[in-house]
């Protein structure tokens, strides 16, 4: 292997690591609440590319606050989804008798 092969191979590896680090930082900035336009401007990519990167790494394009849902002040109930409310109701109600018990 020549010196050029070694040097260029090392440089290519460094570039790949830098790209991975940039993508990770883009995804982290989105979780922290920054807009895709801000992130894209800082990273030198367009906002759609920043969105794609965030989705690939975070699994979602939402910020940390958006994905955690609304937070209620202490002592006040927080909003829940209809599915969660239904599940809570089912857990709070006493069990219903089975059809075998009711036929006796």
CSV table of C-alpha atoms in Angstrom, one decimal:
chain,number,residue,atom,x,y,z
A,1,UNK,CA,0.0,0.0,0.0
A,2,UNK,CA,1.4,3.4,-1.0
A,3,UNK,CA,1.5,6.5,1.2
A,4,UNK,CA,-1.3,8.0,-0.9
A,5,UNK,CA,-3.5,5.0,-0.4
A,6,UNK,CA,-3.0,5.1,3.4
A,7,UNK,CA,-3.5,8.9,3.5
A,8,UNK,CA,-6.7,8.9,1.4
A,9,UNK,CA,-8.1,5.9,3.2
A,10,UNK,CA,-7.6,7.7,6.6
A,11,UNK,CA,-9.1,10.9,5.2
A,12,UNK,CA,-12.2,9.0,3.9
A,13,UNK,CA,-12.7,7.4,7.3
A,14,UNK,CA,-12.4,10.8,9.0
A,15,UNK,CA,-15.0,12.3,6.6
A,16,UNK,CA,-17.4,9.4,7.3
A,17,UNK,CA,-17.0,9.9,11.1
A,18,UNK,CA,-17.6,13.6,10.7
A,19,UNK,CA,-20.8,13.1,8.6
A,20,UNK,CA,-22.1,10.7,11.3
A,21,UNK,CA,-21.3,13.2,14.0
A,22,UNK,CA,-23.0,16.0,12.1
A,23,UNK,CA,-26.2,13.8,11.6
A,24,UNK,CA,-26.2,13.0,15.3
A,25,UNK,CA,-25.9,16.7,16.2
A,26,UNK,CA,-28.7,17.6,13.8
A,27,UNK,CA,-31.0,15.0,15.5
A,28,UNK,CA,-30.0,16.2,19.0
A,29,UNK,CA,-30.7,19.9,18.0
A,30,UNK,CA,-34.2,18.9,16.9
A,31,UNK,CA,-34.9,17.1,20.1
A,32,UNK,CA,-33.8,20.2,22.0
A,33,UNK,CA,-36.5,22.2,20.2
A,34,UNK,CA,-34.8,24.0,17.3
A,35,UNK,CA,-36.6,24.4,14.0
A,36,UNK,CA,-35.4,22.5,10.9
A,37,UNK,CA,-34.7,25.8,9.2
A,38,UNK,CA,-32.4,26.9,12.0
A,39,UNK,CA,-30.7,23.5,12.1
A,40,UNK,CA,-30.3,23.4,8.3
A,41,UNK,CA,-28.7,26.8,8.3
A,42,UNK,CA,-26.2,25.9,11.0
A,43,UNK,CA,-25.3,22.6,9.5
A,44,UNK,CA,-25.2,23.7,5.9
A,45,UNK,CA,-28.1,21.5,4.7
A,46,UNK,CA,-31.6,22.4,3.6
A,47,UNK,CA,-34.4,22.0,6.1
A,48,UNK,CA,-35.9,19.0,4.4
A,49,UNK,CA,-32.5,17.2,4.7
A,50,UNK,CA,-32.4,18.1,8.4
A,51,UNK,CA,-35.9,16.7,8.8
A,52,UNK,CA,-34.9,13.4,7.1
A,53,UNK,CA,-31.9,13.0,9.3
A,54,UNK,CA,-33.9,13.7,12.5
A,55,UNK,CA,-36.5,11.1,11.5
A,56,UNK,CA,-33.8,8.5,10.6
A,57,UNK,CA,-32.0,9.0,13.9
A,58,UNK,CA,-34.8,9.9,16.3
A,59,UNK,CA,-37.5,7.9,14.7
A,60,UNK,CA,-39.7,11.0,14.6
A,61,UNK,CA,-39.5,14.7,13.5
A,62,UNK,CA,-40.9,16.1,16.8
A,63,UNK,CA,-39.0,17.8,19.5
A,64,UNK,CA,-38.6,16.3,23.0
A,65,UNK,CA,-41.4,18.6,24.4
A,66,UNK,CA,-43.7,17.7,21.5
A,67,UNK,CA,-43.2,14.0,21.9
A,68,UNK,CA,-43.7,14.0,25.7
A,69,UNK,CA,-47.1,15.7,25.3
A,70,UNK,CA,-48.6,18.6,27.3
A,71,UNK,CA,-47.5,19.0,30.9
A,72,UNK,CA,-50.0,20.2,33.5
A,73,UNK,CA,-49.1,22.3,36.5
A,74,UNK,CA,-48.9,20.4,39.8
A,75,UNK,CA,-52.3,19.5,41.1
A,76,UNK,CA,-54.0,19.7,37.7
A,77,UNK,CA,-54.7,16.7,35.5
A,78,UNK,CA,-52.8,16.5,32.2
A,79,UNK,CA,-54.6,15.9,29.0
A,80,UNK,CA,-54.6,12.3,27.9
A,81,UNK,CA,-55.6,10.5,24.7
A,82,UNK,CA,-59.0,8.9,24.3
A,83,UNK,CA,-57.3,5.4,24.3
A,84,UNK,CA,-55.5,6.2,27.6
A,85,UNK,CA,-58.7,7.5,29.2
A,86,UNK,CA,-60.6,4.4,28.1
A,87,UNK,CA,-57.9,2.2,29.6
A,88,UNK,CA,-58.0,4.1,32.9
A,89,UNK,CA,-61.8,3.7,33.0
A,90,UNK,CA,-61.5,-0.1,32.4
A,91,UNK,CA,-59.0,-0.4,35.2
A,92,UNK,CA,-61.1,1.6,37.6
A,93,UNK,CA,-64.3,-0.4,37.0
A,94,UNK,CA,-65.0,-3.6,38.9
A,95,UNK,CA,-64.7,-6.8,36.8
A,96,UNK,CA,-67.9,-7.9,35.1
A,97,UNK,CA,-69.2,-11.4,35.8
A,98,UNK,CA,-68.4,-13.9,33.1
A,99,UNK,CA,-71.2,-15.4,31.1
A,100,UNK,CA,-70.8,-18.8,32.9
A,101,UNK,CA,-71.5,-17.1,36.3
A,102,UNK,CA,-74.6,-15.3,35.0
A,103,UNK,CA,-76.2,-18.4,33.6
A,104,UNK,CA,-76.3,-20.2,37.1
